[in-house]
CSV table of C-alpha atoms and ligand atoms in Angstrom, one decimal:
chain,number,residue,atom,x,y,z
X,1,MET,CA,81.5,171.6,65.3
X,2,SER,CA,81.1,170.9,61.8
X,3,GLU,CA,82.2,173.2,58.9
X,4,ARG,CA,79.6,175.6,57.0
X,5,PHE,CA,79.8,176.5,53.8
X,6,THR,CA,79.2,180.4,53.7
X,7,GLY,CA,79.3,181.4,50.0
X,8,SER,CA,76.5,182.2,47.4
X,9,PHE,CA,75.5,179.4,45.1
X,10,THR,CA,74.1,182.4,43.3
X,11,GLN,CA,76.9,185.0,43.3
X,12,GLN,CA,78.0,185.6,39.7
X,13,GLU,CA,80.8,187.8,38.3
X,14,PRO,CA,80.4,191.4,37.3
X,15,ILE,CA,80.2,192.9,34.1
X,16,PRO,CA,83.6,193.2,32.6
X,17,GLU,CA,84.5,197.1,32.6
X,18,ALA,CA,84.5,197.3,29.1
X,19,GLY,CA,80.8,196.4,29.0
X,20,ILE,CA,80.1,199.0,31.5
X,21,GLU,CA,81.6,201.6,29.9
X,22,ALA,CA,79.8,200.1,26.4
X,23,ALA,CA,76.6,200.3,28.7
X,24,VAL,CA,76.6,203.6,29.8
X,25,ALA,CA,77.6,205.3,26.2
X,26,VAL,CA,74.5,202.9,24.8
X,27,MET,CA,72.3,205.2,27.3
X,28,ARG,CA,74.7,208.7,27.1
X,29,HIS,CA,73.3,208.5,23.3
X,30,GLY,CA,69.7,206.9,23.9
X,31,ARG,CA,69.9,204.8,21.1
X,32,LEU,CA,68.9,201.5,23.1
X,33,HIS,CA,66.6,199.8,20.4
X,34,ARG,CA,68.6,198.0,17.6
X,35,TYR,CA,67.4,199.2,14.7
X,36,ASN,CA,67.8,203.9,15.9
X,37,THR,CA,70.9,204.4,14.2
X,38,VAL,CA,72.8,207.7,12.6
X,39,ASP,CA,74.3,207.7,9.5
X,40,GLY,CA,77.3,205.8,9.4
X,41,GLU,CA,76.6,203.7,13.4
X,42,ILE,CA,77.1,199.8,13.3
X,43,ALA,CA,74.2,199.2,16.4
X,44,GLU,CA,75.8,197.3,19.2
X,45,ALA,CA,73.0,194.7,18.7
X,46,ALA,CA,74.5,193.9,14.7
X,47,LEU,CA,78.2,193.7,16.3
X,48,LEU,CA,77.4,191.6,18.6
X,49,GLU,CA,76.2,189.2,16.0
X,50,GLU,CA,78.8,189.6,13.8
X,51,GLU,CA,81.2,189.0,16.4
X,52,PHE,CA,79.4,185.5,18.0
X,53,ALA,CA,79.0,184.3,14.1
X,54,ALA,CA,83.1,184.8,14.4
X,55,TYR,CA,83.2,183.1,17.4
X,56,THR,CA,81.0,179.9,16.8
X,57,GLY,CA,81.8,179.9,12.9
X,58,ALA,CA,78.9,180.0,11.9
X,59,ARG,CA,77.7,182.0,8.4
X,60,PHE,CA,74.9,183.9,10.3
X,61,CYS,CA,73.9,185.1,13.7
X,62,LEU,CA,70.7,186.4,15.6
X,63,GLY,CA,70.7,188.3,19.2
X,64,LEU,CA,67.4,187.5,20.4
X,65,ALA,CA,65.3,188.7,24.0
X,66,SER,CA,66.2,185.4,25.2
X,67,GLY,CA,67.7,181.9,24.8
X,68,GLY,CA,63.6,181.0,25.4
X,69,ALA,CA,62.9,183.1,22.8
X,70,ALA,CA,65.5,181.8,20.7
X,71,MET,CA,64.3,178.2,20.2
X,72,ALA,CA,61.0,179.5,19.9
X,73,CYS,CA,62.6,181.5,16.8
X,74,ALA,CA,64.3,178.6,15.6
X,75,LEU,CA,60.9,176.2,15.7
X,76,ARG,CA,59.1,178.9,13.9
X,77,ALA,CA,61.6,179.5,11.3
X,78,CYS,CA,62.2,175.4,10.5
X,79,GLY,CA,58.4,175.4,10.4
X,80,VAL,CA,56.8,173.8,13.3
X,81,LYS,CA,53.5,174.1,13.0
X,82,PRO,CA,50.3,174.3,15.8
X,83,GLY,CA,49.4,170.5,16.4
X,84,ASP,CA,52.9,169.5,15.3
X,85,PRO,CA,54.7,166.8,17.7
X,86,VAL,CA,58.6,168.3,18.6
X,87,LEU,CA,60.9,165.8,20.2
X,88,SER,CA,62.9,167.0,22.8
X,89,ASN,CA,64.6,165.3,26.3
X,90,ALA,CA,63.2,164.5,29.0
X,91,PHE,CA,65.5,165.9,30.9
X,92,THR,CA,66.0,169.4,30.6
X,93,LEU,CA,64.4,172.8,31.8
X,94,ALA,CA,61.3,174.2,31.2
X,95,PRO,CA,62.0,176.9,28.7
X,96,VAL,CA,62.4,174.4,26.2
X,97,PRO,CA,58.8,172.5,26.6
X,98,GLY,CA,57.6,175.8,26.9
X,99,ALA,CA,59.3,177.1,23.6
X,100,ILE,CA,57.8,174.3,21.7
X,101,ALA,CA,54.4,174.6,23.3
X,102,SER,CA,54.2,178.8,22.7
X,103,MET,CA,53.4,178.0,18.7
X,104,GLY,CA,51.1,175.2,20.0
X,105,ALA,CA,53.0,172.8,18.8
X,106,ARG,CA,53.3,169.5,20.3
X,107,PRO,CA,56.1,168.4,23.5
X,108,VAL,CA,57.4,164.6,22.9
X,109,PHE,CA,59.7,163.5,25.6
X,110,VAL,CA,62.6,161.4,24.6
X,111,GLU,CA,64.4,158.8,28.1
X,112,VAL,CA,67.6,159.8,29.6
X,113,THR,CA,70.4,157.5,30.2
X,114,GLU,CA,73.1,157.8,33.1
X,115,ASP,CA,75.2,159.7,31.4
X,116,LEU,CA,72.1,162.9,31.8
X,117,THR,CA,72.0,162.3,27.7
X,118,ILE,CA,69.5,161.3,25.2
X,119,ASP,CA,69.0,158.1,24.9
X,120,PHE,CA,69.2,156.9,21.0
X,121,ALA,CA,66.9,153.9,21.1
X,122,HIS,CA,64.0,155.4,22.5
X,123,LEU,CA,64.3,158.8,19.8
X,124,GLU,CA,64.6,156.6,17.1
X,125,ALA,CA,61.3,155.1,18.9
X,126,GLN,CA,59.4,158.7,18.9
X,127,ALA,CA,60.7,159.6,15.8
X,128,LYS,CA,58.6,156.7,14.2
X,129,ALA,CA,55.7,156.4,16.7
X,130,THR,CA,55.1,160.3,16.2
X,131,GLY,CA,56.3,161.2,12.8
X,132,ALA,CA,58.3,164.1,14.5
X,133,LYS,CA,60.3,166.0,11.7
X,134,VAL,CA,62.2,168.1,14.3
X,135,LEU,CA,64.0,167.3,17.3
X,136,LEU,CA,65.5,170.4,19.9
X,137,LEU,CA,68.2,168.3,21.7
X,138,SER,CA,69.0,170.0,25.2
X,139,HIS,CA,72.6,169.4,26.1
X,140,MET,CA,70.8,169.8,29.7
X,141,ARG,CA,73.4,171.0,32.3
X,142,GLY,CA,76.5,170.7,29.5
X,143,HIS,CA,76.4,167.1,29.0
X,144,VAL,CA,76.7,166.3,25.2
X,145,CYS,CA,75.9,162.8,23.9
X,146,ASP,CA,77.7,161.6,20.9
X,147,MET,CA,76.9,164.2,18.7
X,148,GLU,CA,78.3,162.3,15.7
X,149,ALA,CA,76.1,159.6,16.5
X,150,LEU,CA,72.7,161.9,17.0
X,151,VAL,CA,73.5,163.8,13.4
X,152,SER,CA,73.8,160.5,11.5
X,153,LEU,CA,70.5,158.9,13.0
X,154,CYS,CA,68.7,162.0,13.0
X,155,ASP,CA,69.1,162.1,9.1
X,156,ARG,CA,68.3,158.8,9.2
X,157,LEU,CA,64.9,159.5,10.6
X,158,GLY,CA,64.5,162.9,8.6
X,159,LEU,CA,64.8,165.1,11.8
X,160,LYS,CA,66.0,168.4,11.6
X,161,VAL,CA,68.5,168.8,14.5
X,162,ILE,CA,68.0,171.9,16.9
X,163,GLU,CA,70.5,172.8,20.1
X,164,ASP,CA,69.9,174.5,23.2
X,165,CYS,CA,73.0,175.1,24.3
X,166,ALA,CA,72.1,177.3,27.3
X,167,HIS,CA,74.2,175.4,29.2
X,168,THR,CA,77.4,175.0,26.4
X,169,MET,CA,77.7,178.4,25.1
X,170,GLY,CA,81.6,177.4,25.0
X,171,ALA,CA,81.7,173.8,24.7
X,172,ALA,CA,82.7,171.8,21.7
X,173,TRP,CA,82.2,168.6,20.6
X,174,LYS,CA,85.7,167.0,19.1
X,175,GLY,CA,86.7,170.3,18.1
X,176,VAL,CA,83.4,171.2,16.6
X,177,ALA,CA,81.5,174.1,18.7
X,178,SER,CA,78.3,173.3,20.4
X,179,GLY,CA,75.7,174.6,18.9
X,180,ARG,CA,76.8,173.9,15.4
X,181,HIS,CA,76.0,170.4,14.9
X,182,GLY,CA,72.5,171.1,13.7
X,183,ALA,CA,70.2,173.0,11.8
X,184,VAL,CA,70.3,175.9,14.2
X,185,GLY,CA,72.0,176.5,17.4
X,186,CYS,CA,70.3,178.7,20.1
X,187,TYR,CA,71.7,180.2,23.1
X,188,SER,CA,71.1,181.9,26.5
X,189,THR,CA,72.6,185.4,27.9
X,190,GLN,CA,70.9,184.8,31.5
X,191,THR,CA,72.6,185.6,34.6
X,192,TYR,CA,73.4,181.9,35.2
X,193,LYS,CA,74.5,181.3,31.7
X,194,HIS,CA,77.8,182.1,30.6
X,195,MET,CA,77.4,184.9,29.2
X,196,ASN,CA,75.4,187.5,31.4
X,197,SER,CA,73.3,190.1,30.0
X,198,GLY,CA,70.2,189.7,32.4
X,199,GLU,CA,68.1,188.2,29.4
X,200,GLY,CA,68.8,187.6,26.0
X,201,GLY,CA,69.2,184.7,23.5
X,202,LEU,CA,71.3,184.4,20.0
X,203,LEU,CA,70.9,182.0,17.6
X,204,VAL,CA,73.1,180.8,14.8
X,205,THR,CA,72.5,178.8,11.9
X,206,ASP,CA,74.4,178.3,8.3
X,207,ASP,CA,71.4,177.8,6.2
X,208,GLU,CA,70.4,181.3,4.7
X,209,GLU,CA,66.3,180.4,4.2
X,210,LEU,CA,66.5,179.6,8.2
X,211,ALA,CA,68.5,182.7,8.7
X,212,ALA,CA,66.2,185.2,7.1
X,213,ARG,CA,63.3,183.6,8.0
X,214,ALA,CA,64.9,184.3,11.7
X,215,VAL,CA,65.6,187.5,11.5
X,216,LEU,CA,61.9,188.5,10.1
X,217,LEU,CA,60.3,186.6,12.9
X,218,SER,CA,62.4,188.4,15.3
X,219,GLY,CA,61.0,192.1,14.1
X,220,SER,CA,63.2,193.2,11.8
X,221,TYR,CA,60.5,195.2,10.3
X,222,MET,CA,61.8,196.6,6.7
X,223,LEU,CA,65.4,197.0,8.4
X,224,PHE,CA,67.2,193.9,7.8
X,225,ALA,CA,69.3,195.4,5.3
X,226,ARG,CA,70.6,196.4,9.0
X,227,HIS,CA,72.1,193.1,9.9
X,228,ARG,CA,76.0,191.8,9.8
X,229,ALA,CA,75.5,188.1,10.7
X,230,ALA,CA,72.5,188.2,7.9
X,231,PRO,CA,72.0,186.4,4.5
X,232,GLY,CA,71.7,189.1,1.7
X,233,ALA,CA,69.3,190.9,0.6
X,234,GLU,CA,67.6,189.0,-2.1
X,235,VAL,CA,66.4,185.8,0.2
X,236,PHE,CA,64.8,188.6,2.6
X,237,GLU,CA,63.1,189.8,-0.6
X,238,ARG,CA,61.6,186.7,-0.9
X,239,LEU,CA,60.1,186.1,2.2
X,240,LYS,CA,59.5,189.7,3.6
X,241,LEU,CA,55.8,189.3,2.9
X,242,ASP,CA,55.3,186.4,4.3
X,243,ILE,CA,57.4,186.2,7.4
X,244,PRO,CA,55.2,187.4,10.6
X,245,ASN,CA,56.6,189.8,13.0
X,246,VAL,CA,56.9,188.1,16.8
X,247,SER,CA,58.9,190.8,18.5
X,248,SER,CA,61.6,188.7,20.5
X,249,ARG,CA,64.6,191.5,19.6
X,250,MET,CA,68.2,192.1,21.6
X,251,ASP,CA,68.8,195.6,22.5
X,252,ASN,CA,72.1,197.4,22.1
X,253,LEU,CA,72.1,198.2,25.8
X,254,ARG,CA,72.8,194.2,26.6
X,255,ALA,CA,75.1,193.8,23.0
X,256,ALA,CA,76.4,195.8,24.7
X,257,ILE,CA,77.5,194.3,27.6
X,258,LEU,CA,77.8,190.7,26.3
X,259,ARG,CA,80.3,191.7,23.3
X,260,PRO,CA,83.3,192.2,25.6
X,261,GLN,CA,82.1,188.6,27.3
X,262,ILE,CA,82.8,186.2,23.8
X,263,GLY,CA,86.2,187.2,24.4
X,264,MET,CA,86.2,185.9,28.3
X,265,LEU,CA,84.6,182.3,27.4
X,266,GLU,CA,87.8,180.4,26.8
X,267,ASP,CA,89.3,181.6,30.2
X,268,ARG,CA,85.7,181.5,32.0
X,269,ARG,CA,85.5,177.3,30.9
X,270,ALA,CA,88.9,176.9,32.0
X,271,ARG,CA,88.2,178.4,35.2
X,272,TRP,CA,85.1,176.6,34.9
X,273,ARG,CA,86.7,173.1,34.1
X,274,VAL,CA,89.0,173.7,37.3
X,275,LEU,CA,85.8,173.6,39.7
X,276,TYR,CA,84.2,170.6,38.4
X,277,GLN,CA,87.3,168.4,38.4
X,278,GLY,CA,87.7,170.2,41.8
X,279,MET,CA,84.3,168.1,42.5
X,280,GLU,CA,84.8,164.8,40.9
X,281,ALA,CA,88.1,164.8,42.8
X,282,GLY,CA,86.5,165.7,45.8
X,283,LEU,CA,83.9,163.4,45.4
X,284,ALA,CA,85.9,160.4,43.8
X,285,GLY,CA,85.2,157.0,46.1
X,286,VAL,CA,82.3,158.4,48.4
X,287,ALA,CA,80.0,156.0,48.6
X,288,GLY,CA,76.5,155.6,47.6
X,289,VAL,CA,78.0,158.5,45.5
X,290,GLN,CA,77.6,158.0,41.2
X,291,LEU,CA,78.9,160.5,39.1
X,292,ILE,CA,78.9,161.3,35.9
X,293,ALA,CA,80.8,160.0,32.8
X,294,ARG,CA,82.3,162.8,30.2
X,295,PRO,CA,83.6,161.2,27.8
X,296,GLN,CA,87.0,162.4,25.9
X,297,ALA,CA,85.5,164.0,22.6
X,298,GLU,CA,83.7,166.6,24.8
X,299,ASP,CA,85.1,169.6,25.9
X,300,TYR,CA,82.7,171.0,28.5
X,301,VAL,CA,82.1,174.0,30.3
X,302,GLY,CA,81.0,172.7,34.0
X,303,SER,CA,79.6,175.6,35.4
X,304,SER,CA,77.3,173.2,37.3
X,305,PHE,CA,77.9,169.8,38.8
X,306,GLN,CA,75.3,166.6,39.0
X,307,PHE,CA,75.5,163.7,40.7
X,308,LEU,CA,73.1,160.4,41.4
X,309,LEU,CA,72.6,158.9,44.6
X,310,PRO,CA,71.3,155.7,42.5
X,311,GLY,CA,68.8,153.4,44.6
X,312,TRP,CA,67.7,156.1,47.4
X,313,GLU,CA,64.7,156.2,48.5
X,314,ALA,CA,63.1,159.9,48.3
X,315,ALA,CA,62.7,160.3,52.2
X,316,ARG,CA,66.9,159.4,52.2
X,317,VAL,CA,67.6,162.5,49.9
X,318,VAL,CA,65.1,164.5,51.5
X,319,ARG,CA,67.3,163.8,54.3
X,320,PHE,CA,70.5,164.4,53.0
X,321,LEU,CA,69.4,167.7,51.1
X,322,ALA,CA,68.5,168.8,54.5
X,323,GLY,CA,71.6,168.3,56.1
X,324,ALA,CA,73.4,170.0,53.2
X,325,ALA,CA,71.1,172.6,53.4
X,326,ALA,CA,72.0,173.0,56.9
X,327,ARG,CA,75.5,173.1,56.6
X,328,GLY,CA,75.1,176.0,54.0
X,329,VAL,CA,75.1,173.9,50.6
X,330,GLU,CA,72.7,174.5,48.5
X,331,LEU,CA,71.5,171.7,46.7
X,332,LYS,CA,68.6,170.9,43.9
X,333,TRP,CA,66.6,167.6,43.4
X,334,PHE,CA,65.2,166.6,40.3
X,335,GLY,CA,63.1,163.7,42.0
X,336,ALA,CA,60.8,166.3,44.0
X,337,ALA,CA,57.4,165.5,43.9
X,338,ASP,CA,56.8,169.1,43.4
X,339,PRO,CA,58.7,171.5,41.2
X,340,GLN,CA,60.4,174.3,43.4
X,341,GLY,CA,62.6,177.5,42.0
X,342,PHE,CA,64.5,176.6,39.2
X,343,THR,CA,63.8,173.0,39.1
X,344,SER,CA,60.8,171.0,37.3
X,345,ARG,CA,60.5,167.9,35.0
X,346,TYR,CA,58.8,166.7,32.7
X,347,SER,CA,55.6,164.9,34.7
X,348,HIS,CA,55.4,168.7,35.9
X,349,TRP,CA,54.6,170.1,32.7
X,350,ARG,CA,51.0,169.4,32.5
X,351,TYR,CA,50.4,171.0,29.0
X,352,ALA,CA,52.7,168.3,27.5
X,353,ALA,CA,50.3,165.1,27.3
X,354,PRO,CA,51.3,162.3,30.1
X,355,GLU,CA,53.9,159.9,29.2
X,356,VAL,CA,56.3,157.0,31.2
X,357,LEU,CA,59.3,157.4,30.9
X,358,PRO,CA,60.3,154.8,33.4
X,359,GLN,CA,64.5,155.1,33.0
X,360,THR,CA,63.9,158.9,33.1
X,361,ASP,CA,62.1,158.7,36.3
X,362,ARG,CA,64.9,156.3,37.8
X,363,VAL,CA,67.6,158.4,36.7
X,364,LEU,CA,66.1,161.9,38.3
X,365,ALA,CA,64.6,160.7,41.3
X,366,GLY,CA,68.4,160.2,42.5
X,367,LEU,CA,69.5,163.1,40.3
X,368,ILE,CA,71.2,166.0,42.2
X,369,ASP,CA,72.3,169.2,40.8
X,370,MET,CA,74.1,172.6,41.9
X,371,ARG,CA,75.4,175.4,40.6
X,372,LEU,CA,79.2,176.1,40.2
X,373,PRO,CA,79.9,180.1,40.0
X,374,LEU,CA,82.6,181.7,39.1
X,375,THR,CA,82.8,183.7,42.0
X,376,PHE,CA,84.3,180.0,44.5
X,377,ALA,CA,87.2,179.4,44.7
X,378,PRO,CA,88.8,175.9,43.8
X,379,GLY,CA,88.9,175.5,48.0
X,380,ASP,CA,85.0,176.4,48.5
X,381,VAL,CA,84.6,173.5,46.0
X,382,ALA,CA,87.0,170.9,48.1
X,383,GLN,CA,84.8,172.3,51.2
X,384,ILE,CA,81.1,171.8,49.8
X,385,ALA,CA,82.6,167.9,48.1
X,386,ARG,CA,83.6,167.5,52.2
X,387,ILE,CA,80.2,168.3,53.3
X,388,ILE,CA,78.6,166.5,50.3
X,389,GLY,CA,80.4,163.7,51.3
X,390,GLU,CA,79.9,164.0,55.0
X,391,GLU,CA,76.0,164.1,54.9
X,392,VAL,CA,75.7,160.9,52.0
X,393,ALA,CA,77.4,159.2,54.4
X,394,VAL,CA,75.1,160.7,57.3
X,395,ALA,CA,72.1,160.1,55.5
X,396,ALA,CA,72.8,156.5,53.8
X,397,ALA,CA,73.5,155.5,57.7
X,398,ALA,CA,70.2,156.6,59.0
X,399,ARG,CA,67.7,154.4,60.1
X,400,GLU,CA,64.6,157.0,61.1
X,401,LEU,CA,63.3,159.3,58.0
X,402,SER,CA,60.6,161.5,58.0
X,403,PRO,CA,58.2,160.6,55.4
X,404,VAL,CA,57.9,162.3,52.5
X,405,ALA,CA,55.9,162.0,49.1
X,406,ALA,CA,57.7,160.2,47.1
X,407,PRO,CA,57.5,161.7,43.1
X,408,THR,CA,54.8,160.8,41.5
X,409,ALA,CA,54.5,161.0,37.3
X,410,ASP,CA,51.3,163.1,37.6
P,501,LIG,C1,68.6,179.1,31.2
P,501,LIG,C2,67.9,177.7,29.9
P,501,LIG,C3,67.5,177.9,28.6
P,501,LIG,C4,66.9,179.3,27.9
P,501,LIG,O1,66.1,180.0,29.2
P,501,LIG,P1,66.7,181.7,28.9
P,501,LIG,O2,65.5,182.5,30.6
P,501,LIG,O3,64.7,181.6,28.0
P,501,LIG,O4,67.2,182.2,28.3
P,501,LIG,C5,66.9,177.4,27.8
P,501,LIG,N1,67.4,175.6,28.3
P,501,LIG,C6,67.8,175.7,29.1
P,501,LIG,C7,68.6,173.9,29.3
P,501,LIG,C8,68.3,176.4,30.0
P,501,LIG,O5,69.2,175.7,31.5
């Protein structure tokens, strides 16, 4: 009998007791709305922002209802208008083009490299072809491009950078926290990310005008003075009558759950790295598998793992995925013809203008993806890697393959 993995790829760790206690206290007093405070009380949401600003080293921080809401808020705060082109990596998740489309702007996709980061030459070409002023850079699955090179290229092209750090909270490039290289950094605290409040988002910036716009946009009414990681009242006075309320606030319940998790990010990163490196070691040398290069300068978190099956036809990948699934190893594939579960790719987002991205198509056709929840032990990843290695070998040798629809750029 071949071994079978019986763990769950979607089981996160529980909320820390301190978060549970703080959340219960909020429910007991009933003041869940961030602006519902009694005299002298500082809202959990305001404290979360102050603490996350300190953690990232940013001057300003704003809590929001989701990562997608944080990106949309950042785009609006940067002055993106309906019809404007906004650049983004073609390899990203649906909330990224969705945030762009939510304000009637146009997603313009940039090719991805085999390192799963944005292709600089194509970025330059797309910026020049469209006249875009903003890049929503997604550090998809935690892969960070050379941020110094990116920032200098974007400066030269007149592009403002908004970082999507949904997979890089707690990561750094050359010691600088992810989210601190561009004008704005956006984070998600959705259950599968690095801090868990079910849903939630955070935004950081050093720019006081952007910060004030973001606070007003999030729906601060005229209570912006209750924010602690925000600019002074004079900045708000200039703007308060011109910025619409697009309600997307963080509430005290979720903030209470999140605050104790900030201090756990370092430890979580270290534990994720052990799991990630266990997968790398387990798959090193497996014929047919190409691992993703991780640069020295990148202090990554490793909450998920990707590898390539370069040049594999769709039917062979499907055979491999079925073999792994039958042994309890749940993998996702970015080359599937149709979107499935959380996984979709740029050609599935039909509200965006169709683009032909042959390099991205080639990479995604062989791109396999899996979660590494912290409930896994090092022995679990060793077993998963063994099963993957065996199933890759079986699929590579298979002669009979059932026909499947090849991925199409519809
Ligand atoms: C999860 C995620 C987001 C934000 O998602 P929300 O569910 O809106 O918090 C943004 N970008 C990527 C790449 C993501 O995976």
